[in-house]
Amino acid sequence: MTAPKTLYDKIWDAHVVEESDDGTCLLYIDRHLVHEVTSPQAFEGLRMADRKVRAPEKTIAVPDHNVPTDPTRLSGIKDEQSRIQVEALRQNAKDFGIEIYDVDDIRQGIVHIIGPEQGWTQPGMTIVCGDSHTATHGAFGALAHGIGTSEVEHVLATQTLIQKKSKNMLVKVEGELAPGVTAKDITLSVIGKTGTAGGTGYVIEYAGSAIRSLSMEGRMTVCNMAIEGGARAGLIAPDEKTFDYVKGRPHAPKGAQWEAAMAYWQTLKTDEGAHFDKVVELDASEIAPVVTWGTSPEDVLPITATVPNPEDFSGGKVEAARRSLDYMGLTPGQKLSDVEIDTVFIGSCTNGRIEDLREVARVMEGRKVKDGVRAMIVPGSGLVRLQAEEEGIAQKLIDAGFDWRLAGCSMCLGMNPDQLAPGERCASTSNRNFEGRQGYKGRTHLVSPAMAAAAAVTGRLTDVRELL
Amino acid sequence: MEKFEKLSGVAAPMPLVNIDTDMIIPKQFLKTIKRSGLGVNLFQEMRYDQDGNEIPDFVLNKPAYRNAEILVAGENFGCGSSREHAPWAIQDFGIRCVIAPSFADIFFNNCFKNGILPIALPQEQVDILMKEAEKGENARIEVDLENQKITIPDGTAFSFDVDPFRKHCLLNGLDDIGLTMEKSNAIDAYESKLGAQMPWM
């Protein structure tokens, strides 16, 4: 009888090609997602060494970080450097035989949104991408994580990675979420509790009734930010919701292969009694809608709280908090719900899926974006955008005063024209509130889509529960 | 990849926790299709004002640290994005070793691919090195990878851990891809088995 295994153990073991005496493993990679920013140097490396892509059929490419989200992009990207990167991706995909979802393709979108949408992402797989938010795909019970460009080149050439196994961490969220509290509040609250280094060296499995009751979209939001907690990856055991989501998608298995895949996928869960090196538990009923106040995703507080005093922290965090408050233009003791914003950004691989847009539409029902607030919605893919249009959500949001954009990473990281100006303050559904992330000297408050909608209505950080 | 054996150089102190990859190299410099030339933009927004003038207070702008080869920093160094532009910028500036109480996972991996040695030490030891680094260019720190030892001018020495495989690659300047390609038989065998058992993968 073998020892009980975690879900992570099972996926890991199934992918070891070779293990050295010191525990270094050659790990097989099932899917490789490539975007324009972190891949050009990798393809260049292949060319210089006269190497091929080992498994182009397991590799997809999509431009997302750099692309403008207005229709002008269809007639060519104006920013020269961005255009060169996107053209390089196009050429590399062509030269190396990789499928690309190009700028003018309705299926184009943020790499972590289109992977699941097209059925590339499936339970039990190892999935990598030169992007830290690859953790998103863990929602399907896949081992998915970000890699650097040298590793992108390594995977392109060998379809493997040299890895050492991480430790197992369990984040258990039991109970029921209160109205107005969402997957984003769960994932931010976990980081608020563990800190941005709390998961370093671990792969997190999210479990518990509150996680199980989330939709696939919500689960992707939770896993997406595992990296913000420092973990290599986050994953959730697949269940009927997962299988229903995958079934029928363009690259999902079909017929007899579907049956065989299902038989395997149903074994993908942590065995009774399996060992976790670290366990964190949260009571879902105690989670409130949260916002970030600082410049680290661990700077999380309920919207009902006040801006903290740096002196109340210890160690290096005192200076970091002081620097954050100075950057954010906030004063200790100030009520978070008094903080005025001028921009609302709804989108990103964290919250750019259809359910997120429906949530925004629910809050906006019969309401308008406050005068003077710039509010933008950037669907995560062309297909999400289309679906929202077909459901009538898009028109409602446009009528409410939102700017309805084309798909891309947009203001999540401001590598494209969507940026904050110095001093502008944004309620953002994205994943990072780092200094300068959304634009030079821009100020970011991370929130859920519902909370972002509430901020759009009032022009300040707002407890969405007041609008329910 | 450039070898890393022994280094004796000026260490720049950055006693800030959670130094993230957006601070190390902001997004606007990720649009390059090259690996080189990013050193001038390392820590851009802390190092220069909006007009591109140097901010004199920033450590790497101070005369003593302009040629620093070692960085001593607070915990969780390199958190955030997977951008390898962060180690590329550090390396291009001339820094070959970063010492901190802890590192973010992806950044840590990326360093080894670029001839940079990231060393995690207990907070108390980092505090001592930080004080030493604050003395400026007189305080050279010696990092000896072969013997896994850091020495400061008064003779105080700390040993550090490093993964044996990564140490071997750094000492010899080895390229991972070449090593893995030698194992293509094992990869072929894995793929045949996968194709037979789980063809949908």
Short mmCIF file of C-alpha atoms in Angstrom, two decimals, chain A residues 14-15 17-18 22 26 28 30-31 37 40-41 51 54 58 66 79 81-82 85 122 124-125 130-132 146-151 153-154 158 160 162 164 196-197 200 232 253 257 260-261 264 298 316 320 323 413-415 422 432 434 436-437 440, chain B residues 15-18 20-23 27-28 30-35 45-46 48-50 76 79-85 88 102-106 109-110 113-114 163-165 175-178 180-181 183-184 186-188 190-191 194 198-201:
data_model
loop_
_atom_site.label_atom_id
_atom_site.label_comp_id
_atom_site.label_asym_id
_atom_site.label_seq_id
_atom_site.Cartn_x
_atom_site.Cartn_y
_atom_site.Cartn_z
CA ALA A 14 2.86 11.46 -13.20
CA HIS A 15 5.18 13.93 -14.94
CA VAL A 17 10.74 11.95 -16.75
CA GLU A 18 13.87 11.42 -14.70
CA ASP A 22 19.68 15.06 -5.23
CA LEU A 26 13.12 16.55 -15.29
CA TYR A 28 7.32 16.81 -18.57
CA ASP A 30 1.81 19.14 -21.28
CA ARG A 31 0.92 22.65 -22.37
CA VAL A 37 6.68 39.92 -24.00
CA PRO A 40 11.24 36.80 -28.21
CA GLN A 41 14.59 36.12 -26.54
CA ARG A 51 16.99 24.08 -32.33
CA ARG A 54 9.89 19.92 -29.72
CA LYS A 58 1.27 21.40 -27.25
CA ASN A 66 1.10 44.94 -25.39
CA ASP A 79 3.82 52.07 -30.51
CA GLN A 81 8.32 48.59 -29.74
CA SER A 82 4.96 46.96 -29.02
CA GLN A 85 7.10 42.41 -30.23
CA GLN A 122 -7.41 20.28 -18.58
CA GLY A 124 -3.98 16.68 -14.37
CA MET A 125 -1.82 18.60 -16.83
CA GLY A 130 6.33 33.00 -19.19
CA ASP A 131 3.92 34.79 -16.91
CA SER A 132 3.47 34.48 -13.18
CA GLY A 146 5.01 30.93 -14.38
CA ILE A 147 8.55 30.58 -15.71
CA GLY A 148 11.27 32.93 -16.87
CA THR A 149 12.38 33.35 -20.47
CA SER A 150 15.32 30.93 -20.16
CA GLU A 151 12.84 28.31 -19.00
CA GLU A 153 13.35 28.42 -24.21
CA HIS A 154 14.03 25.20 -22.28
CA THR A 158 12.74 19.96 -24.72
CA THR A 160 10.46 19.64 -20.02
CA ILE A 162 14.35 21.07 -14.55
CA LYS A 164 12.68 20.42 -7.59
CA THR A 196 3.22 37.72 0.10
CA ALA A 197 5.95 35.27 1.13
CA THR A 200 7.12 30.66 -0.90
CA ARG A 232 4.71 28.37 -7.06
CA PRO A 253 -10.96 15.30 -25.55
CA GLN A 257 -10.95 9.75 -25.21
CA ALA A 260 -10.83 7.71 -20.65
CA ALA A 261 -9.91 11.21 -19.56
CA TYR A 264 -8.40 9.55 -14.93
CA GLU A 298 -0.66 41.57 1.40
CA GLY A 316 11.10 45.73 7.72
CA ALA A 320 7.70 49.45 3.78
CA ARG A 323 6.80 54.17 1.98
CA LEU A 413 0.15 46.31 -16.14
CA GLY A 414 0.03 49.34 -18.39
CA MET A 415 2.39 48.05 -21.10
CA PRO A 422 0.79 60.22 -12.04
CA ARG A 432 -0.90 43.79 -8.29
CA PHE A 434 2.98 47.58 -6.88
CA GLY A 436 4.07 52.13 -10.91
CA ARG A 437 2.29 48.94 -11.92
CA TYR A 440 4.08 55.90 -13.34
CA PRO B 15 17.09 47.49 3.41
CA LEU B 16 13.56 47.31 2.00
CA VAL B 17 11.27 44.27 2.19
CA ASN B 18 9.23 42.99 -0.78
CA ASP B 20 9.24 43.55 -6.46
CA THR B 21 10.07 42.93 -10.10
CA ASP B 22 8.18 46.07 -11.16
CA MET B 23 10.62 48.09 -9.03
CA LYS B 27 7.03 47.42 -17.56
CA GLN B 28 8.08 49.95 -20.22
CA LEU B 30 9.89 44.77 -21.19
CA LYS B 31 9.23 45.71 -24.78
CA THR B 32 12.73 44.86 -25.87
CA ILE B 33 13.40 41.74 -27.90
CA LYS B 34 16.97 41.54 -26.56
CA ARG B 35 18.45 40.43 -23.25
CA GLU B 45 11.63 54.69 -10.90
CA MET B 46 13.66 54.78 -7.69
CA TYR B 48 15.67 58.58 -11.81
CA ASP B 49 13.07 61.35 -11.63
CA GLN B 50 10.43 61.77 -14.31
CA ASN B 76 11.00 38.40 -0.28
CA CYS B 79 8.41 39.06 -5.71
CA GLY B 80 5.84 39.57 -8.44
CA SER B 81 6.19 38.93 -12.12
CA SER B 82 8.12 36.16 -13.89
CA ARG B 83 9.98 38.70 -16.05
CA GLU B 84 13.54 37.55 -16.59
CA HIS B 85 14.24 41.16 -17.48
CA TRP B 88 18.93 40.61 -16.95
CA SER B 102 14.33 35.23 1.35
CA PHE B 103 13.54 35.38 -2.35
CA ALA B 104 10.47 34.91 -4.49
CA ASP B 105 10.49 31.57 -6.28
CA ILE B 106 10.52 32.52 -9.97
CA ASN B 109 15.18 30.38 -10.45
CA ASN B 110 15.77 33.05 -13.07
CA LYS B 113 19.97 30.95 -15.55
CA ASN B 114 21.89 34.20 -15.85
CA ASP B 163 21.48 23.52 -4.56
CA PRO B 164 24.29 21.18 -5.75
CA PHE B 165 23.07 21.01 -9.35
CA ASP B 175 23.56 25.81 -20.28
CA ASP B 176 20.59 23.78 -18.99
CA ILE B 177 19.13 23.16 -22.42
CA GLY B 178 22.23 21.42 -23.71
CA THR B 180 18.56 18.27 -21.02
CA MET B 181 18.88 17.57 -24.74
CA LYS B 183 18.39 13.13 -22.14
CA SER B 184 16.19 13.08 -25.22
CA ALA B 186 14.18 9.52 -21.68
CA ILE B 187 11.86 12.24 -22.98
CA ASP B 188 11.03 10.13 -26.06
CA TYR B 190 7.98 9.33 -21.60
CA GLU B 191 6.14 10.67 -24.64
CA LEU B 194 1.93 9.15 -22.50
CA MET B 198 -3.34 9.29 -22.23
CA PRO B 199 -3.50 10.29 -25.86
CA TRP B 200 -5.60 13.38 -25.11
CA MET B 201 -2.75 14.95 -23.21
#
